[in-house]
Coordinates of C-alpha atoms in Angstrom, one line a residue:
M109 CA 54.8 29.5 35.5
V110 CA 56.9 27.8 32.8
R111 CA 55.2 24.6 33.9
T112 CA 51.8 26.2 33.8
A113 CA 52.5 27.5 30.2
R114 CA 53.5 24.0 29.2
T115 CA 50.3 22.6 30.9
L116 CA 48.1 25.1 29.0
E117 CA 50.1 24.4 25.6
R118 CA 49.3 20.6 26.1
I119 CA 45.7 21.3 26.8
H120 CA 45.5 23.5 23.7
L121 CA 47.3 21.0 21.6
K122 CA 44.7 18.3 22.9
N123 CA 41.8 20.4 22.2
A124 CA 42.9 21.1 18.7
T125 CA 43.6 17.3 18.2
Q126 CA 40.1 16.5 19.4
E127 CA 38.6 19.2 16.9
E128 CA 40.6 17.7 14.0
T129 CA 39.3 14.2 14.9
S130 CA 35.8 15.5 15.0
T131 CA 36.2 17.1 11.6
A132 CA 37.6 14.0 10.1
T133 CA 34.8 11.9 11.6
L134 CA 32.2 14.2 10.1
R135 CA 33.9 14.1 6.6
S136 CA 34.0 10.2 6.9
W137 CA 30.3 9.9 7.9
R138 CA 29.4 12.4 5.2
T139 CA 31.3 10.5 2.5
L140 CA 30.0 7.1 3.5
L141 CA 26.2 8.3 3.7
L142 CA 26.5 10.1 0.4
A143 CA 28.1 7.2 -1.2
F144 CA 25.3 4.8 0.0
C145 CA 22.6 7.2 -1.2
I146 CA 24.2 7.2 -4.6
C147 CA 24.4 3.5 -4.8
C148 CA 20.6 3.4 -3.6
L149 CA 19.8 6.1 -6.3
A150 CA 21.5 3.9 -9.0
I151 CA 19.7 0.9 -7.8
N152 CA 16.4 2.7 -8.0
A153 CA 17.0 4.0 -11.5
V154 CA 18.0 0.6 -12.9
S155 CA 15.0 -1.0 -11.2
L156 CA 12.4 1.5 -12.4
F157 CA 14.1 1.3 -16.1
S158 CA 13.9 -2.5 -16.1
D159 CA 10.4 -2.7 -14.7
S160 CA 8.9 -0.1 -17.1
V161 CA 10.9 -0.9 -20.3
E162 CA 12.2 -4.4 -20.3
A163 CA 9.9 -6.3 -18.0
S164 CA 6.3 -7.5 -18.6
S165 CA 3.9 -8.1 -15.6
A166 CA 1.0 -8.9 -17.9
L167 CA 1.3 -12.8 -17.6
G168 CA -2.3 -13.1 -18.7
F169 CA -3.1 -15.9 -16.2
Q170 CA -3.4 -16.9 -12.7
V171 CA -3.0 -20.2 -10.9
E172 CA -4.2 -22.0 -7.7
R173 CA -2.3 -24.6 -5.6
T174 CA -3.1 -28.3 -5.8
G175 CA -2.5 -31.2 -3.5
D176 CA 0.7 -32.0 -5.6
S177 CA 3.5 -29.5 -5.0
A178 CA 4.7 -30.3 -8.5
L179 CA 1.5 -29.0 -10.0
V180 CA -0.4 -25.7 -10.3
R181 CA -3.9 -25.2 -11.9
I182 CA -4.6 -22.3 -14.1
D183 CA -7.9 -20.9 -12.7
S184 CA -8.2 -17.7 -15.0
V185 CA -6.9 -16.7 -18.4
D186 CA -7.3 -13.1 -19.7
P187 CA -9.2 -12.9 -22.9
G188 CA -6.7 -11.8 -25.7
G189 CA -3.8 -11.8 -23.3
A190 CA -0.5 -13.5 -23.6
A191 CA -1.5 -16.8 -22.0
A192 CA -4.6 -17.1 -24.2
A193 CA -2.5 -16.4 -27.4
S194 CA 0.0 -19.0 -26.2
G195 CA -2.7 -21.7 -26.0
L196 CA -3.2 -22.1 -22.3
R197 CA -6.7 -22.7 -21.0
V198 CA -8.4 -22.7 -17.7
G199 CA -8.1 -26.1 -15.9
D200 CA -4.8 -26.9 -17.4
L201 CA -2.2 -28.3 -14.9
V202 CA 1.2 -26.7 -15.2
H203 CA 4.1 -29.1 -14.5
L204 CA 6.5 -27.0 -12.3
R205 CA 9.3 -29.6 -12.2
E206 CA 9.4 -29.5 -16.1
L207 CA 10.4 -25.8 -16.0
S208 CA 13.9 -24.9 -15.6
P209 CA 14.8 -22.9 -12.3
G210 CA 15.2 -19.7 -14.3
D211 CA 11.9 -20.1 -16.2
R212 CA 10.1 -20.9 -13.0
Y213 CA 11.6 -17.8 -11.4
R214 CA 10.7 -15.7 -14.3
L215 CA 7.1 -16.8 -14.2
L216 CA 6.8 -15.5 -10.6
T217 CA 8.7 -12.3 -10.8
G218 CA 8.1 -11.0 -14.6
V219 CA 9.4 -11.8 -17.9
Y220 CA 10.8 -9.7 -20.8
P221 CA 8.4 -8.6 -23.5
H222 CA 7.8 -11.3 -26.0
E223 CA 10.0 -13.8 -24.1
R224 CA 9.4 -17.5 -24.9
I225 CA 9.2 -20.1 -22.2
P226 CA 8.5 -23.8 -22.9
V227 CA 5.7 -25.1 -20.6
V228 CA 4.3 -28.7 -20.2
V229 CA 0.6 -28.8 -19.0
S230 CA -1.8 -31.7 -18.5
R231 CA -5.3 -31.1 -20.1
G232 CA -7.7 -34.0 -19.4
Q233 CA -5.9 -37.3 -20.1
R234 CA -3.3 -35.6 -22.4
T235 CA 0.1 -34.0 -21.7
I236 CA 0.8 -31.1 -24.0
R237 CA 4.0 -29.1 -24.6
L238 CA 3.4 -25.4 -25.3
T239 CA 5.6 -22.3 -25.8
Y240 CA 4.4 -19.5 -23.5
R241 CA 5.2 -16.0 -25.1
S242 CA 4.9 -13.1 -22.8
G243 CA 2.9 -9.9 -23.7
N244 CA 3.9 -6.3 -24.2
A245 CA 5.7 -4.2 -21.5
P246 CA 3.1 -3.2 -18.7
I247 CA 1.1 -0.1 -18.5
W248 CA 1.8 1.4 -15.0
R249 CA -1.1 2.3 -12.9
W250 CA -1.4 5.9 -11.4
D251 CA -0.1 4.7 -7.9
V252 CA 2.9 3.1 -9.4
W253 CA 3.8 6.6 -11.0
L254 CA 3.2 8.0 -7.4
W255 CA 5.6 5.4 -5.9
C256 CA 8.4 6.4 -8.3
V257 CA 8.1 10.1 -7.4
A258 CA 8.1 9.1 -3.8
S259 CA 11.1 6.9 -4.0
F260 CA 13.3 9.5 -5.8
W261 CA 12.0 12.2 -3.4
M262 CA 13.1 9.9 -0.3
L263 CA 16.4 9.4 -1.8
G264 CA 16.8 13.1 -2.4
F265 CA 15.9 13.9 1.0
A266 CA 18.3 11.4 2.4
M267 CA 21.3 12.7 0.4
F268 CA 20.5 16.3 1.6
I269 CA 20.4 15.1 5.2
A270 CA 23.8 13.2 4.7
W271 CA 25.2 16.3 3.2
R272 CA 23.9 18.8 5.9
R273 CA 23.7 16.7 9.1
A274 CA 26.2 13.7 9.0
D275 CA 27.3 14.8 12.3
S276 CA 24.2 13.9 14.0
A277 CA 23.5 10.3 14.9
E278 CA 19.9 10.9 14.6
A279 CA 20.1 12.2 11.1
R280 CA 22.5 9.4 10.2
V281 CA 19.8 6.7 11.1
L282 CA 17.0 8.7 9.4
C283 CA 19.1 9.0 6.2
I284 CA 20.0 5.3 6.1
L285 CA 16.2 4.4 6.8
L286 CA 14.9 6.5 3.9
A287 CA 17.5 5.4 1.4
S288 CA 17.5 1.7 2.3
N289 CA 13.7 1.7 2.0
S290 CA 13.8 2.8 -1.6
A291 CA 16.7 0.5 -2.4
G292 CA 15.1 -2.6 -0.9
A293 CA 11.9 -2.1 -2.9
G294 CA 13.9 -1.7 -6.0
L295 CA 15.9 -4.9 -5.4
Q296 CA 13.0 -7.3 -4.6
A297 CA 11.6 -9.9 -6.7
G298 CA 9.2 -8.4 -9.4
S299 CA 11.0 -5.2 -9.4
W300 CA 14.6 -6.0 -10.4
I301 CA 14.6 -7.9 -13.7
G302 CA 18.1 -8.3 -15.2
L303 CA 19.7 -10.7 -18.0
S304 CA 20.3 -13.5 -15.7
P305 CA 17.6 -15.1 -13.6
F306 CA 20.1 -16.5 -11.0
A307 CA 21.5 -13.1 -10.5
D308 CA 18.1 -11.7 -10.2
F309 CA 17.5 -14.3 -7.6
V310 CA 20.6 -13.3 -5.6
T311 CA 19.6 -9.8 -5.9
A312 CA 16.1 -10.3 -4.6
A313 CA 17.6 -12.0 -1.5
I314 CA 19.6 -9.0 -0.9
G315 CA 16.5 -6.8 -1.4
Y316 CA 14.5 -8.7 1.1
S317 CA 17.4 -8.4 3.7
V318 CA 17.6 -4.6 3.1
T319 CA 13.8 -4.1 3.3
W320 CA 13.5 -5.7 6.6
I321 CA 16.6 -4.0 8.0
S322 CA 14.9 -0.7 6.9
A323 CA 11.7 -1.7 8.6
A324 CA 13.4 -2.2 11.9
L325 CA 15.5 1.0 11.6
L326 CA 12.6 3.0 13.1
A327 CA 13.3 1.1 16.3
S328 CA 16.9 2.0 16.3
Y329 CA 16.0 5.7 15.6
A330 CA 13.5 5.6 18.5
L331 CA 16.4 4.5 21.0
L332 CA 18.0 7.9 20.4
F333 CA 15.2 9.6 22.2
G334 CA 14.0 9.6 25.8
Q335 CA 17.4 8.9 27.4
P336 CA 18.3 7.0 29.6
V337 CA 16.6 4.2 27.6
S338 CA 14.8 1.5 29.9
R339 CA 15.4 -2.1 29.9
M340 CA 12.0 -2.8 28.6
R341 CA 12.6 -0.5 25.5
R342 CA 15.9 -2.3 24.8
I343 CA 14.1 -5.7 24.9
L344 CA 11.4 -4.4 22.6
T345 CA 13.8 -3.2 20.2
G346 CA 15.7 -6.5 20.2
I347 CA 12.4 -8.4 19.5
T348 CA 11.8 -5.9 16.6
Y349 CA 15.2 -6.7 15.0
A350 CA 14.8 -10.5 15.7
T351 CA 11.4 -10.5 14.1
A352 CA 12.7 -8.6 11.0
A353 CA 15.6 -10.9 10.7
A354 CA 13.3 -14.0 10.8
V355 CA 11.1 -12.5 8.3
A356 CA 14.0 -11.9 5.9
V357 CA 15.2 -15.4 6.3
Y358 CA 11.7 -16.7 5.7
E359 CA 11.4 -14.7 2.4
I360 CA 14.9 -15.9 1.3
L361 CA 13.9 -19.4 2.0
R362 CA 10.8 -18.9 -0.2
L363 CA 13.0 -17.8 -3.0
V364 CA 15.2 -20.7 -2.6
L365 CA 12.3 -23.2 -2.7
L366 CA 10.8 -21.4 -5.7
W367 CA 14.2 -21.9 -7.4
T368 CA 14.5 -25.5 -6.6
G369 CA 10.8 -26.2 -7.3
G370 CA 9.9 -27.1 -3.7
E371 CA 6.9 -24.7 -3.7
P372 CA 4.0 -24.1 -6.2
W373 CA 4.1 -20.3 -6.3
V374 CA 4.2 -19.5 -9.9
A375 CA 2.4 -16.3 -11.4
Q376 CA 1.8 -14.9 -7.8
S377 CA 3.8 -13.8 -5.0
L378 CA 1.5 -14.9 -2.2
A379 CA 2.4 -17.3 0.5
P380 CA -0.2 -19.6 2.0
D381 CA -3.2 -17.7 3.4
W382 CA -2.5 -18.6 7.1
N383 CA 1.0 -17.3 7.4
F384 CA 1.1 -14.2 5.0
G385 CA 0.3 -11.9 7.9
Y386 CA 3.9 -12.4 9.3
G387 CA 5.3 -9.4 7.2
A388 CA 3.0 -7.0 9.3
I389 CA 4.9 -8.0 12.6
P390 CA 8.1 -5.9 12.3
Y391 CA 6.3 -2.8 11.0
I392 CA 3.9 -2.9 13.9
L393 CA 6.7 -3.6 16.6
A394 CA 8.8 -0.7 15.1
L395 CA 5.8 1.7 15.3
I396 CA 5.4 0.6 19.0
C397 CA 9.1 1.3 19.8
A398 CA 8.6 4.8 18.3
L399 CA 5.5 5.4 20.2
V400 CA 7.1 4.4 23.6
A401 CA 9.9 6.6 22.7
T402 CA 7.6 9.5 22.1
S403 CA 5.9 9.0 25.6
S404 CA 9.5 8.8 27.1
A405 CA 11.0 12.1 25.4
R406 CA 10.6 15.4 26.8
G407 CA 10.8 19.0 25.5
K408 CA 12.0 19.6 21.9
E409 CA 13.1 16.0 21.2
R410 CA 9.5 14.7 21.8
G411 CA 8.3 17.0 18.9
R412 CA 11.0 15.6 16.8
I413 CA 10.3 11.9 17.3
A414 CA 6.6 12.5 17.3
W415 CA 6.6 14.2 13.8
T416 CA 9.0 11.6 12.4
T417 CA 6.8 8.8 13.7
V418 CA 3.6 10.3 12.3
M419 CA 5.1 10.8 8.9
I420 CA 6.9 7.5 8.6
G421 CA 4.2 5.8 10.4
V422 CA 1.8 6.3 7.6
F423 CA 4.0 4.3 5.3
Y424 CA 4.5 1.6 8.0
V425 CA 0.9 1.3 8.6
T426 CA 0.2 0.8 4.8
Q427 CA 2.8 -1.8 4.6
A428 CA 1.3 -3.7 7.6
V429 CA -2.2 -3.6 6.0
M430 CA -0.9 -4.9 2.8
Y431 CA 0.4 -8.1 4.5
L432 CA -2.8 -8.5 6.5
V433 CA -5.2 -8.1 3.4
P434 CA -4.9 -11.8 2.2
I435 CA -5.9 -13.2 5.6
L436 CA -8.7 -10.7 6.1
S437 CA -10.3 -11.0 2.7
P438 CA -12.3 -13.7 1.1
S439 CA -10.5 -15.7 -1.4
T440 CA -12.9 -14.8 -4.2
Q441 CA -12.1 -11.0 -3.7
R442 CA -8.5 -11.3 -2.8
G443 CA -7.1 -10.1 -6.1
S444 CA -8.9 -6.8 -6.1
A445 CA -8.2 -6.3 -2.3
L446 CA -4.4 -6.8 -3.1
V447 CA -4.6 -4.2 -5.9
T448 CA -6.3 -1.8 -3.5
A449 CA -3.7 -2.7 -0.7
Y450 CA -0.8 -1.9 -3.2
E451 CA -2.5 1.4 -4.2
C452 CA -2.6 2.2 -0.3
V453 CA 1.1 1.3 0.1
N454 CA 2.3 3.5 -3.0
V455 CA 0.0 6.3 -1.6
G456 CA 1.6 6.0 1.8
A457 CA 5.1 5.9 0.3
F458 CA 4.2 9.3 -1.3
L459 CA 2.9 10.8 1.9
A460 CA 5.8 9.9 3.9
P461 CA 8.4 12.2 2.1
L462 CA 5.7 14.8 1.8
G463 CA 5.1 14.8 5.4
M464 CA 8.8 14.7 6.2
T465 CA 9.3 17.9 4.1
Y466 CA 6.7 19.6 6.0
A467 CA 8.0 18.5 9.4
L468 CA 11.6 19.3 8.5
L469 CA 10.8 22.7 7.1
N470 CA 7.8 23.8 9.4
R471 CA 8.6 22.1 12.6
R472 CA 12.5 22.1 12.3
I473 CA 13.0 18.4 13.1
L474 CA 16.6 18.6 12.0
D475 CA 16.8 22.4 11.5
I476 CA 17.7 22.3 7.8
G477 CA 14.8 24.4 6.8
F478 CA 16.7 27.6 5.9
A479 CA 19.2 25.7 3.5
L480 CA 16.1 24.1 1.8
N481 CA 14.2 27.4 1.7
R482 CA 15.8 29.1 -1.3
V483 CA 16.0 25.6 -3.1
V484 CA 12.2 25.1 -2.8
I485 CA 11.5 28.7 -3.7
F486 CA 13.7 28.7 -6.8
S487 CA 12.4 25.3 -7.9
A488 CA 8.6 26.4 -7.5
V489 CA 9.3 29.7 -9.4
S490 CA 11.1 27.7 -12.2
V491 CA 8.3 25.2 -12.5
I492 CA 5.6 27.9 -12.7
I493 CA 7.4 30.0 -15.2
V494 CA 8.5 27.3 -17.4
G495 CA 5.1 25.4 -17.1
I496 CA 3.1 28.9 -17.9
F497 CA 5.6 29.5 -21.0
V498 CA 5.2 25.9 -22.3
L499 CA 1.4 25.9 -22.0
A500 CA 1.0 29.4 -23.4
E501 CA 3.4 28.6 -26.3
W502 CA 1.3 25.5 -27.2
V503 CA -1.9 27.2 -26.9
F504 CA -0.9 30.2 -29.1
G505 CA 1.2 28.0 -31.3
T506 CA -1.8 25.7 -31.9
W507 CA -4.3 28.7 -32.4
L508 CA -2.2 31.2 -34.3
Q509 CA -0.2 28.8 -36.6
R510 CA -3.3 28.5 -38.7
V511 CA -3.2 32.4 -39.2
S512 CA 0.6 32.8 -39.8
H513 CA 3.9 31.7 -38.7
T514 CA 5.0 35.4 -37.9
A515 CA 1.8 35.8 -35.6
S516 CA 2.8 32.6 -33.7
L517 CA 6.4 33.9 -33.1
L518 CA 5.1 37.3 -32.0
A519 CA 2.7 35.7 -29.5
G520 CA 5.6 33.6 -28.1
A521 CA 7.9 36.6 -27.8
A522 CA 4.9 38.5 -25.9
V523 CA 4.4 35.7 -23.6
A524 CA 8.1 35.3 -22.7
L525 CA 8.4 39.0 -22.2
A526 CA 5.3 39.1 -19.8
L527 CA 6.6 36.2 -18.0
G528 CA 10.1 37.7 -17.7
L529 CA 8.5 41.0 -16.2
S530 CA 6.4 39.0 -13.8
I531 CA 9.2 36.9 -12.2
R532 CA 9.6 39.3 -9.2
F533 CA 5.8 39.1 -8.6
V534 CA 5.7 35.3 -8.9
H535 CA 8.8 34.9 -6.7
A536 CA 7.2 37.1 -4.0
R537 CA 3.9 35.2 -4.1
V538 CA 5.6 31.7 -4.0
E539 CA 7.9 32.8 -1.2
H540 CA 4.9 34.2 0.8
I541 CA 2.9 30.9 0.3
L542 CA 5.8 28.7 1.1
D543 CA 6.7 30.5 4.1
R544 CA 3.3 30.2 5.5
V545 CA 3.1 26.5 4.7
F546 CA 6.7 25.2 5.5
F547 CA 8.6 27.8 7.5
R548 CA 6.0 29.1 10.0
K549 CA 7.9 27.6 12.9
R550 CA 11.0 29.6 11.9
H551 CA 9.1 32.9 11.5
E552 CA 7.5 32.3 14.8
D553 CA 10.7 32.0 16.4
E554 CA 12.0 35.0 14.7
Q555 CA 8.9 37.0 15.7
G556 CA 9.4 35.9 19.4
I557 CA 12.8 37.4 19.4
R558 CA 11.7 40.7 17.8
R559 CA 8.8 40.9 20.2
F560 CA 11.2 40.7 23.2
A561 CA 13.3 43.3 21.6
R562 CA 10.7 45.8 22.0
E563 CA 9.4 44.6 25.3
A564 CA 12.9 44.9 26.9
A565 CA 12.6 48.6 27.0
Y566 CA 9.8 48.2 29.6
M567 CA 11.6 46.1 32.0
S568 CA 12.4 47.7 35.4
D569 CA 14.8 45.1 36.9
A570 CA 18.3 44.5 35.4
D571 CA 18.5 40.9 36.8
A572 CA 15.1 39.9 35.3
L573 CA 16.0 41.6 32.0
I574 CA 19.3 39.4 31.7
A575 CA 17.4 36.3 32.9
R576 CA 14.6 36.9 30.3
T577 CA 17.3 37.7 27.6
V578 CA 18.9 34.3 28.2
D579 CA 15.6 32.5 28.1
V580 CA 14.4 34.0 25.0
L581 CA 17.4 33.3 23.0
E582 CA 17.8 29.7 24.2
R583 CA 14.0 29.0 23.4
Y584 CA 13.6 30.8 20.1
A585 CA 17.3 30.8 18.6
D586 CA 18.1 27.3 20.0
A587 CA 21.4 28.6 21.4
S588 CA 23.4 26.2 23.5
F589 CA 24.4 29.1 25.8
V590 CA 23.9 32.9 26.1
R591 CA 26.3 35.3 27.9
L592 CA 26.3 39.0 28.4
A593 CA 29.7 40.5 28.6
L594 CA 28.9 44.0 30.0
D595 CA 31.0 47.0 30.4
E596 CA 32.5 47.0 34.1
G597 CA 33.8 50.6 33.6
V598 CA 37.3 49.6 34.5
G599 CA 38.5 48.6 31.1
R600 CA 37.0 45.2 31.0
Y601 CA 33.8 43.6 29.4
G602 CA 33.0 40.7 31.5
P603 CA 35.9 38.2 31.4
V604 CA 37.9 40.0 28.5
S605 CA 39.7 43.2 28.4
E606 CA 38.4 46.1 26.3
N607 CA 41.4 45.7 24.0
D608 CA 40.3 42.2 23.0
P609 CA 40.0 42.0 19.2
A610 CA 36.3 41.1 19.4
I611 CA 35.5 44.0 21.7
L612 CA 37.5 46.4 19.6
S613 CA 35.6 45.4 16.4
L614 CA 32.3 45.7 18.3
R615 CA 33.1 49.2 19.6
T616 CA 34.4 50.3 16.3
W617 CA 31.9 49.0 13.8
H618 CA 28.8 48.2 15.9
R619 CA 28.5 44.9 13.8
V620 CA 28.1 41.2 14.4
V621 CA 31.3 39.5 15.0
D622 CA 32.0 35.9 14.0
L623 CA 34.1 34.5 16.9
H624 CA 35.5 31.8 14.7
A625 CA 37.0 34.2 12.4
I626 CA 38.8 36.4 15.0
D627 CA 41.4 35.7 17.6
S628 CA 39.4 36.6 20.7
Q629 CA 39.2 35.2 24.2
L630 CA 35.3 35.4 24.0
E631 CA 34.0 31.9 23.7
G632 CA 31.0 31.2 21.4
E633 CA 29.6 31.4 17.8
F634 CA 28.8 35.2 17.4
A635 CA 29.1 38.3 19.4
Y636 CA 26.3 40.8 18.9
P637 CA 27.0 44.5 19.7
M638 CA 24.9 45.9 22.7
V639 CA 25.0 49.8 21.8
A640 CA 23.3 52.5 23.4
R641 CA 23.8 56.3 22.7
G642 CA 26.7 55.4 20.5
R643 CA 28.6 53.5 23.3
L644 CA 29.2 49.8 23.5
V645 CA 27.4 48.8 26.6
G646 CA 28.3 45.2 26.3
A647 CA 28.7 42.0 24.0
L648 CA 25.9 39.6 23.6
V649 CA 27.5 36.2 23.1
L650 CA 25.7 33.2 21.7
G651 CA 27.0 29.6 21.6
P652 CA 26.4 27.2 18.7
K653 CA 22.9 25.8 18.2
H654 CA 21.9 22.5 19.9
S655 CA 21.1 21.3 16.5
Q656 CA 24.6 22.3 15.1
E657 CA 23.1 24.4 12.4
S658 CA 24.3 27.8 11.5
Y659 CA 22.2 31.0 12.5
A660 CA 20.1 32.2 9.6
P661 CA 20.5 35.8 8.2
D662 CA 17.0 36.8 9.1
E663 CA 17.2 35.1 12.4
S664 CA 20.7 36.9 13.0
Q665 CA 19.1 40.3 12.3
A666 CA 16.4 39.7 14.8
I667 CA 19.0 38.8 17.4
E668 CA 21.0 41.9 16.6
E669 CA 17.8 44.0 17.0
L670 CA 17.3 42.2 20.5
A671 CA 20.8 43.2 21.6
H672 CA 20.3 46.9 20.7
G673 CA 16.9 46.7 22.7
V674 CA 18.5 45.1 25.7
A675 CA 21.4 47.6 25.5
G676 CA 19.1 50.6 25.6
A677 CA 17.0 49.1 28.5
M678 CA 20.4 48.4 30.5
D679 CA 21.6 51.9 29.8
I680 CA 18.5 53.5 31.2
L681 CA 18.3 51.1 34.3
M682 CA 21.9 52.0 35.1
Q683 CA 21.2 55.8 34.9
N684 CA 18.0 55.5 36.9
E685 CA 19.4 53.3 39.6
P686 CA 23.0 53.8 40.3
A687 CA 22.7 51.3 43.1
T688 CA 21.8 48.6 40.5
N689 CA 24.6 49.6 38.3
D690 CA 27.0 49.3 41.3
R691 CA 25.7 46.1 42.3
I692 CA 26.1 44.6 38.7
V693 CA 29.6 45.8 38.5
T694 CA 30.4 44.5 41.9
E695 CA 29.1 41.0 41.0
L696 CA 30.8 40.9 37.9
K697 CA 34.2 41.8 39.7
A698 CA 33.5 39.2 42.3
M699 CA 33.0 36.6 39.4
R700 CA 36.2 37.7 37.7
S701 CA 38.1 37.7 41.0
A702 CA 36.8 34.2 41.8
M703 CA 38.0 33.0 38.5
V704 CA 41.4 34.6 38.9
D705 CA 41.7 33.2 42.5
G706 CA 40.6 29.7 41.1
F707 CA 43.3 29.8 38.4
T708 CA 46.1 30.9 40.8
A709 CA 45.1 28.1 43.2
M710 CA 45.3 25.5 40.4
T711 CA 48.6 26.9 39.3
A712 CA 50.2 26.6 42.8
K713 CA 48.7 23.2 43.2
M714 CA 50.4 22.1 39.9
E715 CA 53.7 23.6 40.9
R716 CA 53.6 21.8 44.2
G717 CA 53.1 18.5 42.1
E718 CA 49.5 17.8 43.4
G719 CA 47.9 18.3 40.1
I720 CA 49.0 17.8 36.5
V721 CA 52.7 17.5 36.2
S722 CA 54.8 18.6 33.2

């Protein structure tokens, strides 16, 4: 017995060590992911600031290639623009080799407002030296503003996933995908403009690498579903990554050629028409990987990968279309077609986090909806209240200020008082609307649990009642396991004594017990009291969720209601059918006896030296 005690002590120590290791790993992943998201957030903020305040994309002219790689021809000049004011004319040949690498790079990616760049052009038989002076800071289009909102939305979502679900490989890949997508776009040429052109050149190279890694991450995400993964899927994923890496290398080579003057891509970011469609290939292959994974997945995981593919797929499709536009559009309409393509990309970037929000909250892809529920409701109520107050204050201030300052103050006070008294009403309406839009799946599951709580009273077979209880809670509560520790009538509730701390608490208070907060032999997450006529009939024990999320308060209340309903039904069945009662008790005793015999045999085996030795 001493050897057995030592063996059990070693097993307990091993389990504790594994739990500590798991906790440390979770903290490490959470720290790394949050740090990565914060870096991406800083990159995005600096990029947007430089693009909106410092950089000027209104160059005022467009060029076309010539037979000589050292020359480009100006084919259009905006009337009244920076190029026209600097003396550039249609038909001028710009000598690329006369530009410094930094100036050449600036003309492609954007220049500071009113920055001066010396330019050498050939006009007819003459060679003229001009000073190009850039225009004012750009005025953003509506779709650019939409992309800004989308990028920060994606980053916020990535940070929340890192904070809540760092233990899940699925969530980690999704977090990196969302964060790196925003960071890569912010680092690319044309978005990031700093004080040094060479530093911008290096940053752009990093940005292209991050962008194409992000594009291929959807293929990695798809590998987590539909296990075991077939050889064909692995090969397809490898091709996706190889293609993305090749495109990233090609983009970096383009930058190098631009810097050295080997390619005449000035004032435009287009590659030659025949090979510009290469950028669509990684996005298309990644989508194919996700679609194949969706067809291979089963059950709940099929819903998760399907919703993720649909929402992120919108963005991937628009990105692919943007790369295909130049080779599908006539050369005379390529400029307007590209503007339309960029608008579609920015709209797709906005729809992706919007769809992810809906899928995560309503379809419970990662089951973080409850944690977001209060945040979303509080934010919506705050926006509505503050927005109405600001609008009313402006209207009344403009209208009544002409009458008197006192009337304006009284009107503002009245509006504030009215809004304060209506907060409860606004909160209720907002919560009702958001519940219908985003949290329908959660409420459907809760209703399924409560519905069975009432149906249990009409079941006439104890075995069917127990089986149905387990099925309902595994389906609607996402419990990893469900066990019923019923009163055997001999001082035991299933595998534990009636003096077990959890059983004592359930018998005394008839309230839910958190099994992690009490020293009990019952294994699981929570134990719910099964009470009938004031007597504890049994304990309904639930394991942790498959998603590793905690049970929400409203969900826990529904489970408690189900436990009471099943307890009442079991009590009635045991009264009406003594044979059933005796059979259940006999089966429970047989199970307990088998467990004791197995433990005794294992102990004897170890004492003989045939098993684990001390």
